[in-house]
Coordinates of C-alpha atoms and ligand atoms in Angstrom, one line a residue:
Chain A
M194 CA 0.0 0.0 0.0
T195 CA 1.3 3.4 -0.9
D196 CA 1.9 5.9 1.9
V197 CA -0.9 8.3 2.5
T198 CA -0.1 12.0 3.1
Y199 CA -2.7 14.8 3.6
P200 CA -4.5 15.4 0.3
I201 CA -4.4 19.0 -0.7
S202 CA -3.8 19.6 -4.4
R203 CA -6.8 19.7 -6.6
R204 CA -7.3 19.0 -10.3
R205 CA -10.7 20.8 -10.4
P206 CA -10.8 23.8 -8.1
L207 CA -14.2 23.1 -6.6
D208 CA -13.8 19.3 -6.1
P209 CA -11.9 17.7 -3.2
P210 CA -8.4 16.5 -4.1
G211 CA -8.6 13.4 -6.2
E212 CA -6.6 11.3 -3.8
A213 CA -9.1 12.1 -1.0
T214 CA -12.0 11.0 -3.1
A215 CA -10.2 7.7 -4.0
L216 CA -9.4 7.0 -0.4
A217 CA -12.9 7.8 0.7
R218 CA -14.2 5.2 -1.7
R219 CA -12.2 2.5 0.1
A220 CA -12.8 3.3 3.8
P221 CA -13.8 6.1 6.2
I222 CA -10.4 6.2 8.0
H223 CA -6.9 5.7 6.9
R224 CA -3.4 5.6 8.3
M225 CA -1.6 8.8 7.3
T226 CA 1.9 10.2 7.7
F227 CA 1.9 13.7 9.1
A228 CA 4.3 16.4 7.9
D229 CA 6.8 15.7 10.8
G230 CA 6.7 12.0 10.0
H231 CA 4.2 11.2 12.8
R232 CA 2.0 8.1 12.0
G233 CA -1.5 9.2 12.5
W234 CA -4.8 9.0 10.8
L235 CA -6.9 10.7 8.1
V236 CA -10.7 10.7 8.2
T237 CA -12.7 10.8 4.9
G238 CA -16.1 9.5 6.0
H239 CA -18.9 11.6 7.5
A240 CA -19.9 9.3 10.3
A241 CA -16.3 8.7 11.4
A242 CA -15.7 12.5 11.4
R243 CA -18.8 13.1 13.6
A244 CA -17.7 10.3 16.0
L245 CA -14.2 11.8 16.3
L246 CA -15.2 15.4 16.8
A247 CA -17.9 14.6 19.4
D248 CA -15.6 12.4 21.5
P249 CA -14.1 14.0 24.6
R250 CA -11.2 11.6 24.6
F251 CA -9.7 13.6 21.7
S252 CA -7.8 16.8 22.5
N253 CA -7.5 20.0 20.6
R254 CA -4.5 21.3 22.6
P255 CA -1.5 22.4 20.5
E256 CA 1.1 20.5 22.5
H257 CA -0.4 17.2 21.5
M258 CA -1.0 18.1 17.9
H259 CA 0.9 17.0 14.8
L260 CA 0.3 19.0 11.7
P261 CA -0.8 17.3 8.5
V262 CA 0.8 19.6 6.0
P263 CA 4.3 21.1 5.8
G264 CA 4.7 24.9 5.8
R265 CA 3.8 25.6 9.3
M266 CA 6.1 23.0 10.6
Q267 CA 8.6 25.6 11.8
L268 CA 5.9 26.6 14.3
L269 CA 5.8 23.1 15.9
D270 CA 9.6 22.8 15.9
R271 CA 9.8 26.0 17.8
Q272 CA 6.8 25.4 20.1
K273 CA 9.1 25.3 23.1
D274 CA 10.1 28.8 22.2
P275 CA 7.9 31.0 24.3
R276 CA 7.6 33.5 21.4
F277 CA 5.5 31.0 19.6
A278 CA 3.2 30.1 22.4
L279 CA -0.5 30.7 21.6
P280 CA -1.9 33.7 23.4
P281 CA -3.9 33.0 26.6
G282 CA -7.6 33.1 25.6
F283 CA -7.1 31.3 22.3
F284 CA -9.9 28.9 23.2
I285 CA -10.2 27.1 19.9
R286 CA -7.0 25.3 21.0
M287 CA -8.3 24.4 24.5
D288 CA -10.2 21.4 25.9
P289 CA -13.1 21.5 28.3
P290 CA -13.5 22.6 31.0
E291 CA -11.0 25.4 30.2
H292 CA -12.6 25.8 26.8
T293 CA -16.1 25.9 28.2
R294 CA -15.3 28.8 30.5
F295 CA -14.3 31.0 27.5
R296 CA -17.0 29.8 25.2
K297 CA -19.8 30.4 27.6
L298 CA -18.8 34.0 28.1
L299 CA -19.3 34.5 24.3
T300 CA -22.2 32.3 23.2
G301 CA -24.8 34.8 24.4
Q302 CA -23.5 37.2 21.8
F303 CA -23.8 34.8 18.9
T304 CA -27.3 33.4 19.2
V305 CA -29.8 33.1 16.4
R306 CA -31.8 36.0 17.9
R307 CA -28.8 38.3 18.3
M308 CA -27.9 37.8 14.7
K309 CA -31.4 38.6 13.6
R310 CA -31.1 41.9 15.4
L311 CA -27.8 42.6 13.5
Q312 CA -29.5 42.0 10.2
P313 CA -30.5 45.6 9.3
R314 CA -26.9 46.8 10.0
I315 CA -25.4 44.0 7.8
E316 CA -27.8 45.0 5.0
E317 CA -26.7 48.6 5.3
I318 CA -23.0 47.7 5.2
T319 CA -23.7 45.4 2.2
R320 CA -25.4 48.2 0.3
G321 CA -22.6 50.6 1.1
F322 CA -20.0 48.3 -0.5
L323 CA -22.2 47.5 -3.5
D324 CA -22.8 51.2 -4.0
A325 CA -19.0 51.9 -4.0
M326 CA -18.3 49.0 -6.4
Q327 CA -21.0 50.2 -8.7
A328 CA -19.8 53.8 -8.6
A329 CA -16.2 52.7 -9.4
G330 CA -17.5 50.8 -12.4
P331 CA -16.3 47.5 -14.0
P332 CA -14.1 45.6 -14.0
A333 CA -13.5 44.9 -10.3
D334 CA -11.8 42.5 -7.9
L335 CA -14.8 41.1 -6.0
V336 CA -12.6 40.0 -3.1
E337 CA -11.2 43.5 -2.6
K338 CA -14.5 45.4 -3.2
F339 CA -17.0 43.1 -1.5
A340 CA -16.2 39.7 -0.2
L341 CA -13.5 40.8 2.3
P342 CA -14.7 44.3 3.4
L343 CA -18.3 43.1 4.2
P344 CA -17.4 40.5 6.9
S345 CA -14.4 42.6 8.0
M346 CA -16.5 45.6 8.8
V347 CA -19.2 43.5 10.4
I348 CA -16.8 41.8 12.8
C349 CA -15.0 45.1 13.5
E350 CA -18.3 46.7 14.5
L351 CA -19.4 43.8 16.6
L352 CA -16.1 43.6 18.5
G353 CA -15.6 47.3 18.7
V354 CA -12.5 47.5 16.6
P355 CA -12.3 50.7 14.6
Y356 CA -12.7 49.7 10.9
A357 CA -10.4 52.6 10.0
D358 CA -7.6 50.7 11.7
R359 CA -8.0 47.7 9.4
G360 CA -4.6 48.5 7.8
R361 CA -3.1 47.3 11.1
F362 CA -4.5 43.8 11.0
Q363 CA -5.8 42.8 7.6
D364 CA -2.5 41.9 6.0
D365 CA -1.2 40.3 9.2
S366 CA -4.3 38.2 9.5
R367 CA -4.0 37.0 5.9
E368 CA -0.3 36.2 6.6
L369 CA -1.1 34.1 9.7
L370 CA -3.3 31.8 7.5
S371 CA -0.6 31.3 4.9
L372 CA 1.0 27.9 4.6
E373 CA 4.1 29.4 3.1
I374 CA 5.0 31.9 5.8
S375 CA 8.3 31.6 7.6
A376 CA 8.5 31.2 11.4
D377 CA 9.9 34.7 11.8
E378 CA 7.3 36.3 9.6
M379 CA 4.6 34.5 11.6
F380 CA 6.0 35.6 14.9
A381 CA 6.2 39.2 13.7
A382 CA 2.6 39.2 12.3
M383 CA 1.2 37.6 15.5
H384 CA 3.1 40.0 17.6
R385 CA 1.7 43.0 15.7
V386 CA -1.9 41.8 15.8
L387 CA -1.6 41.0 19.5
S388 CA -0.1 44.4 20.4
F389 CA -2.9 46.1 18.4
M390 CA -5.6 44.1 20.2
G391 CA -3.9 44.6 23.5
E392 CA -3.9 48.4 23.1
L393 CA -7.6 48.2 22.2
V394 CA -8.4 46.1 25.3
R395 CA -6.7 48.6 27.5
R396 CA -8.7 51.4 25.8
K397 CA -12.0 49.6 26.4
R398 CA -11.2 49.4 30.1
V399 CA -11.0 53.2 30.2
E400 CA -13.7 54.1 27.6
P401 CA -16.1 51.2 27.3
G402 CA -18.4 51.3 24.3
D403 CA -21.5 49.4 23.3
D404 CA -19.6 46.4 21.8
L405 CA -18.6 42.8 22.5
L406 CA -15.1 43.6 23.8
S407 CA -16.3 46.2 26.2
G408 CA -19.0 43.8 27.4
L409 CA -16.4 41.2 28.0
V410 CA -14.2 43.6 29.9
E411 CA -17.2 44.5 32.1
T412 CA -17.9 40.9 33.1
G413 CA -14.6 41.1 35.0
E414 CA -14.0 37.4 34.2
L415 CA -11.0 37.7 32.0
K416 CA -7.5 39.2 32.4
D417 CA -6.2 41.6 29.8
D418 CA -4.0 39.0 28.1
E419 CA -6.9 36.5 27.9
L420 CA -9.2 39.2 26.5
T421 CA -6.5 40.0 23.9
G422 CA -6.3 36.4 22.8
V423 CA -10.1 36.1 22.6
A424 CA -10.3 39.3 20.5
M425 CA -7.6 38.1 18.2
L426 CA -9.3 34.8 17.6
L427 CA -12.6 36.4 16.9
L428 CA -11.1 39.0 14.6
I429 CA -9.2 36.5 12.4
A430 CA -11.9 33.8 12.5
G431 CA -14.5 36.4 11.7
H432 CA -13.2 37.9 8.6
E433 CA -11.1 35.4 6.7
T434 CA -13.8 32.7 6.7
T435 CA -16.9 34.4 5.5
A436 CA -14.8 36.5 3.1
N437 CA -13.7 33.3 1.4
M438 CA -17.2 31.8 1.4
L439 CA -18.4 35.0 -0.4
G440 CA -15.5 35.0 -2.9
L441 CA -15.4 31.3 -3.7
G442 CA -19.2 31.1 -3.5
T443 CA -19.5 33.8 -6.2
Y444 CA -17.0 31.9 -8.3
A445 CA -19.0 28.7 -8.0
L446 CA -22.3 30.5 -8.9
L447 CA -20.8 32.3 -11.9
T448 CA -19.6 29.0 -13.2
H449 CA -23.0 27.3 -12.5
P450 CA -25.4 29.8 -14.0
D451 CA -28.5 27.7 -13.5
Q452 CA -27.7 27.6 -9.7
L453 CA -27.0 31.3 -9.7
A454 CA -30.5 31.9 -11.0
V455 CA -32.0 29.9 -8.2
L456 CA -30.3 32.1 -5.6
R457 CA -31.0 35.4 -7.3
D458 CA -34.6 34.8 -8.2
D459 CA -36.1 32.8 -5.3
P460 CA -35.9 34.5 -1.9
A461 CA -37.3 31.3 -0.3
A462 CA -34.3 29.3 -1.6
V463 CA -31.6 31.4 0.1
N464 CA -31.3 29.6 3.4
G465 CA -31.0 26.2 1.8
A466 CA -28.7 27.6 -0.8
V467 CA -26.2 28.9 1.7
E468 CA -26.1 25.5 3.5
E469 CA -25.4 23.8 0.1
L470 CA -22.6 26.3 -0.7
L471 CA -21.1 25.6 2.7
R472 CA -21.2 21.9 2.1
Y473 CA -20.0 22.1 -1.5
L474 CA -17.1 24.5 -0.9
S475 CA -15.9 23.3 2.5
I476 CA -13.4 26.2 2.8
V477 CA -11.8 24.7 5.9
H478 CA -9.8 22.2 3.8
I479 CA -7.1 21.2 6.4
G480 CA -8.4 19.7 9.5
P481 CA -10.0 19.9 12.1
I482 CA -7.2 17.9 13.8
R483 CA -7.5 16.1 17.1
T484 CA -5.2 13.9 19.2
A485 CA -6.2 10.8 21.2
L486 CA -5.6 11.1 24.9
E487 CA -6.3 7.4 25.3
D488 CA -6.9 4.4 23.0
V489 CA -10.1 4.9 21.2
Q490 CA -11.9 2.8 18.6
I491 CA -13.3 4.7 15.6
D492 CA -15.1 2.9 12.9
G493 CA -13.3 -0.3 13.7
R494 CA -9.8 1.1 13.8
M495 CA -7.9 1.5 17.1
I496 CA -6.5 5.0 17.5
R497 CA -3.7 4.8 20.1
A498 CA -3.1 7.5 22.7
G499 CA -0.9 10.2 21.3
E500 CA -1.9 9.7 17.7
S501 CA -3.3 12.7 15.8
V502 CA -6.3 12.4 13.5
A503 CA -7.0 14.9 10.7
V504 CA -10.4 15.3 9.1
C505 CA -10.6 16.2 5.4
V506 CA -13.8 18.2 5.4
P507 CA -14.1 18.7 1.6
V508 CA -14.4 15.0 1.1
V509 CA -16.4 14.3 4.3
N510 CA -19.0 16.7 2.9
R511 CA -19.1 14.7 -0.4
D512 CA -19.9 11.4 1.4
P513 CA -22.5 9.8 -0.8
S514 CA -24.2 8.0 2.1
Q515 CA -25.0 11.4 3.5
F516 CA -25.5 13.5 0.4
P517 CA -26.8 11.7 -2.7
D518 CA -25.0 12.7 -5.9
P519 CA -22.5 14.6 -3.7
D520 CA -20.5 16.2 -6.5
R521 CA -23.4 18.1 -7.9
L522 CA -23.9 21.6 -6.7
D523 CA -27.7 21.7 -6.1
L524 CA -28.9 24.7 -4.1
T525 CA -32.3 23.1 -3.6
R526 CA -31.1 20.0 -1.8
D527 CA -31.2 19.5 2.0
A528 CA -27.5 20.0 2.9
T529 CA -27.9 20.3 6.6
G530 CA -25.7 17.9 8.5
H531 CA -22.7 19.2 6.5
M532 CA -19.5 19.6 8.6
A533 CA -18.3 22.9 7.2
F534 CA -18.6 24.4 10.7
G535 CA -17.1 21.3 12.3
H536 CA -18.9 19.3 15.0
G537 CA -18.7 18.8 18.8
V538 CA -17.9 21.4 21.4
H539 CA -15.7 23.5 19.0
Q540 CA -18.4 23.7 16.4
C541 CA -18.1 27.2 14.9
L542 CA -19.1 29.9 17.4
G543 CA -19.7 32.4 14.6
Q544 CA -21.8 30.2 12.4
Q545 CA -25.0 32.2 12.8
L546 CA -23.1 35.4 12.0
A547 CA -21.6 33.8 8.9
R548 CA -25.0 32.6 7.8
A549 CA -26.6 36.0 8.2
E550 CA -23.8 37.6 6.2
M551 CA -24.1 35.1 3.4
R552 CA -27.9 35.1 3.3
I553 CA -27.8 38.9 2.9
G554 CA -24.6 39.1 0.8
Y555 CA -25.1 36.7 -2.1
P556 CA -28.6 37.8 -3.2
A557 CA -27.8 41.5 -2.7
L558 CA -24.8 41.1 -5.0
L559 CA -26.6 39.1 -7.7
R560 CA -29.6 41.5 -7.7
R561 CA -27.5 44.6 -7.9
F562 CA -25.4 43.2 -10.8
P563 CA -27.8 41.0 -12.9
T564 CA -25.1 40.7 -15.6
L565 CA -22.3 39.9 -13.3
R566 CA -19.7 37.6 -14.9
L567 CA -16.0 36.6 -14.6
A568 CA -13.6 39.1 -16.3
V569 CA -11.1 36.3 -17.0
P570 CA -11.4 32.6 -18.0
P571 CA -12.3 30.5 -14.9
E572 CA -9.0 28.7 -15.0
E573 CA -7.1 32.0 -14.5
V574 CA -8.8 32.7 -11.1
P575 CA -6.0 32.2 -8.5
M576 CA -7.1 29.6 -5.9
R577 CA -6.0 29.7 -2.2
S578 CA -4.4 26.2 -2.2
D579 CA -1.5 27.8 -0.3
M580 CA -3.7 29.0 2.6
T581 CA -5.3 27.2 5.6
I582 CA -8.6 28.6 4.5
Y583 CA -9.5 27.7 0.9
G584 CA -11.0 30.3 -1.5
V585 CA -10.0 32.7 -4.3
H586 CA -7.1 35.1 -3.9
R587 CA -8.8 37.5 -6.4
L588 CA -12.0 37.3 -8.4
P589 CA -11.9 39.6 -11.4
V590 CA -15.5 40.3 -12.4
T591 CA -17.3 42.6 -14.8
W592 CA -21.0 43.5 -15.5
Chain B
M702 CA -42.6 12.4 22.5
K703 CA -40.7 13.9 25.4
V704 CA -37.6 16.1 24.8
I705 CA -34.8 16.6 27.3
A706 CA -32.2 19.4 27.2
D707 CA -29.0 19.6 29.2
R708 CA -27.9 23.2 29.4
D709 CA -24.5 22.3 30.9
V710 CA -23.6 20.3 27.9
C711 CA -25.0 22.7 25.3
I712 CA -22.4 24.8 23.4
A713 CA -25.0 27.3 22.1
A714 CA -24.4 26.6 18.4
G715 CA -28.0 27.4 17.7
N716 CA -28.7 24.5 15.3
C717 CA -31.7 23.4 17.2
V718 CA -33.3 26.9 16.9
L719 CA -32.8 26.9 13.2
T720 CA -34.2 23.4 12.8
A721 CA -37.2 23.4 15.1
P722 CA -37.9 27.0 16.2
D723 CA -41.2 26.1 17.8
V724 CA -39.6 23.7 20.3
F725 CA -36.1 25.2 20.9
D726 CA -34.9 28.7 21.8
Q727 CA -31.7 30.1 23.2
D728 CA -31.2 31.9 26.5
E729 CA -30.5 35.6 26.2
D730 CA -27.4 35.7 28.3
E731 CA -25.6 32.4 27.7
G732 CA -27.1 31.3 24.4
T733 CA -27.8 27.8 25.8
V734 CA -30.8 25.8 24.8
V735 CA -34.2 26.6 26.2
L736 CA -37.1 24.2 25.7
L737 CA -40.2 26.1 24.6
R738 CA -42.1 22.8 25.1
D739 CA -41.0 19.3 25.9
D740 CA -44.0 17.5 24.4
P741 CA -43.9 18.4 20.7
P742 CA -47.0 17.5 18.8
E743 CA -46.9 15.1 15.8
E744 CA -46.3 17.8 13.2
L745 CA -43.1 19.0 14.9
R746 CA -41.6 15.6 15.8
E747 CA -39.7 15.2 12.5
A748 CA -38.0 18.5 13.0
V749 CA -37.1 17.6 16.6
R750 CA -35.6 14.4 15.5
R751 CA -33.5 16.2 12.9
A752 CA -32.5 18.8 15.6
V753 CA -31.3 16.1 17.9
E754 CA -29.2 14.6 15.0
L755 CA -27.7 18.0 14.2
C756 CA -26.9 19.1 17.7
P757 CA -23.1 19.1 17.8
S758 CA -22.8 18.6 21.6
G759 CA -25.4 15.9 22.3
A760 CA -27.3 18.3 24.6
I761 CA -30.7 17.4 23.4
R762 CA -32.4 14.0 23.6
I763 CA -35.7 12.3 23.0
A764 CA -36.6 10.4 26.1
E765 CA -39.9 8.9 25.0
P766 CA -40.4 8.4 21.3
Ligands
LIG15 C1 -18.5 30.6 6.6 C2 -17.6 30.9 7.5 C3 -17.0 30.1 8.5 C4 -16.6 28.8 8.5 C5 -16.6 27.8 7.3 C6 -16.1 28.4 9.8 C7 -15.6 27.2 10.2 C8 -15.2 26.8 11.5 C9 -14.8 25.5 11.9 C10 -14.7 24.3 11.0 C11 -14.5 25.5 13.2 C12 -14.1 24.3 14.1 C13 -12.7 24.2 14.2 C14 -12.3 22.9 15.0 O1 -13.1 22.1 15.4 O2 -11.1 22.8 15.3 C15 -14.8 26.9 13.6 C16 -14.6 27.4 14.9 C17 -14.7 28.7 15.3 N1 -15.2 29.7 14.5 FE1 -15.8 29.6 12.6 N2 -16.2 29.5 10.6 C18 -16.8 30.5 9.9 C19 -17.1 31.8 10.3 C20 -16.8 32.3 11.6 C21 -17.1 33.7 12.0 C22 -17.8 34.7 11.2 C23 -16.7 33.8 13.3 C24 -16.8 35.0 14.1 C25 -16.8 35.2 15.3 C26 -16.1 32.5 13.6 C27 -15.5 32.2 14.9 C28 -15.1 30.9 15.2 C29 -14.6 30.6 16.6 C30 -14.4 31.6 17.7 C31 -14.3 29.2 16.6 C32 -13.8 28.4 17.8 C33 -14.9 27.8 18.5 C34 -14.5 26.9 19.7 O3 -13.4 26.5 19.7 O4 -15.3 26.7 20.6 N3 -16.2 31.6 12.6 N4 -15.2 27.7 12.6
LIG16 S1 -28.0 22.5 18.8 FE1 -27.3 21.6 20.7 S2 -25.5 22.7 21.3 FE2 -26.6 24.0 19.8 S3 -28.0 25.3 21.0 FE3 -29.1 23.5 20.5 S4 -28.9 22.1 22.2 FE4 -27.3 23.7 22.3

């Protein structure tokens, strides 16, 4: 049997890597060699991924974790170096009960109801960026004019980060998600974002506003360095993810005109359409990753304590036992149960916010520019295979 | 049907509210699950079963089918 490594390179930009699909046909879980030579596992089946991510015997803490792809290996090599320690408050890399403490402080801010209340403001922000794009005229890079600024401004307002300061974190935040960044660059970028957020936290203590960070400060539950870590996590998670869904989603729609028409013309189809785009595009294309704290059996295979397991979400979301005819983009199907937001206690905190942004963003864009089309051949659109979050680097469009 | 919710386990992802809004709500402060009723009538039961399936944390259960 040939040695399995984490599948990442794609022949067709919207389909999972061919090796992943081939493996998934054989079994739901496979032995895999991680980037540092660690012998762990790769999960390609939907049921196995659910079992893994729901199981408290698997840890998400960085000191246990092996990384499936090279590129960020320097980080692990240097993990003993305190400069590379994750900031306190970075709760995505904690286990319960430590994780629970942070998550519970935030969940009240991200409920379905809270997000409904935010809707008018998201609509207004959306209109603003569409107006500016229209005024500037075609052609345009949709990522720069719409897909990135919309979620970026929304998360800034929610957190209480001045949007005018975005120059101080947007480039760094992109850099932190690059697979090709050097350790020193990564350290420098992380340090800049942290010192920016730290400054902001101290300012909120003195002049609290009507925003999430000020609210967190007021609970008195968190120390400044913890608040800084939480804020950094939310800021990065909040704008690179939805931005890539909006960019890659628009690319998918423009290359599937019949599906585009469904989303543009039928308001009742929007919610389902967004779930299908989440499933089909699966922008989190590396991981989630967990490490067994004890021996655990998953789908008949014995995972030994200390072994890391990486999920390949793009192929898990094409599992034919869960989604019939999985490789077809069908905005009218029931795509719920997809794992685009993960599963288990770490399932995306911002998912209702992301849904609201997409439910508003896609139809508004398609209705404003009914003749929207790619300004270059589809194969010339640069894909983010080199980033931890998949998507398009740029999307040249015209109308 | 009888539905049980465990608010200590709930991670407030909100999937249940999206799936069966007549049965599940979220608490204003913590976002954790609130049962609007624990005895859903026939026409809501399919949605409740789906919500239980989709819940990422296993916080909601059906005690009596
Ligand atoms: C469509 C857009 C998004 C996708 C596909 C996405 C995907 C994910 C996934 C897969 C995880 C789980 C990671 C793991 O299990 O290791 C996660 C966690 C998380 N996401 Fe998102 N996300 C999106 C948008 C957002 C937004 C807008 C926010 C804004 C606040 C956000 C904040 C978070 C946070 C804080 C976590 C960590 C939760 C925890 O550890 O308890 N995400 N996301
Ligand atoms: S789906 Fe589960 S975790 Fe999410 S709010 Fe409902 S009960 Fe809680």
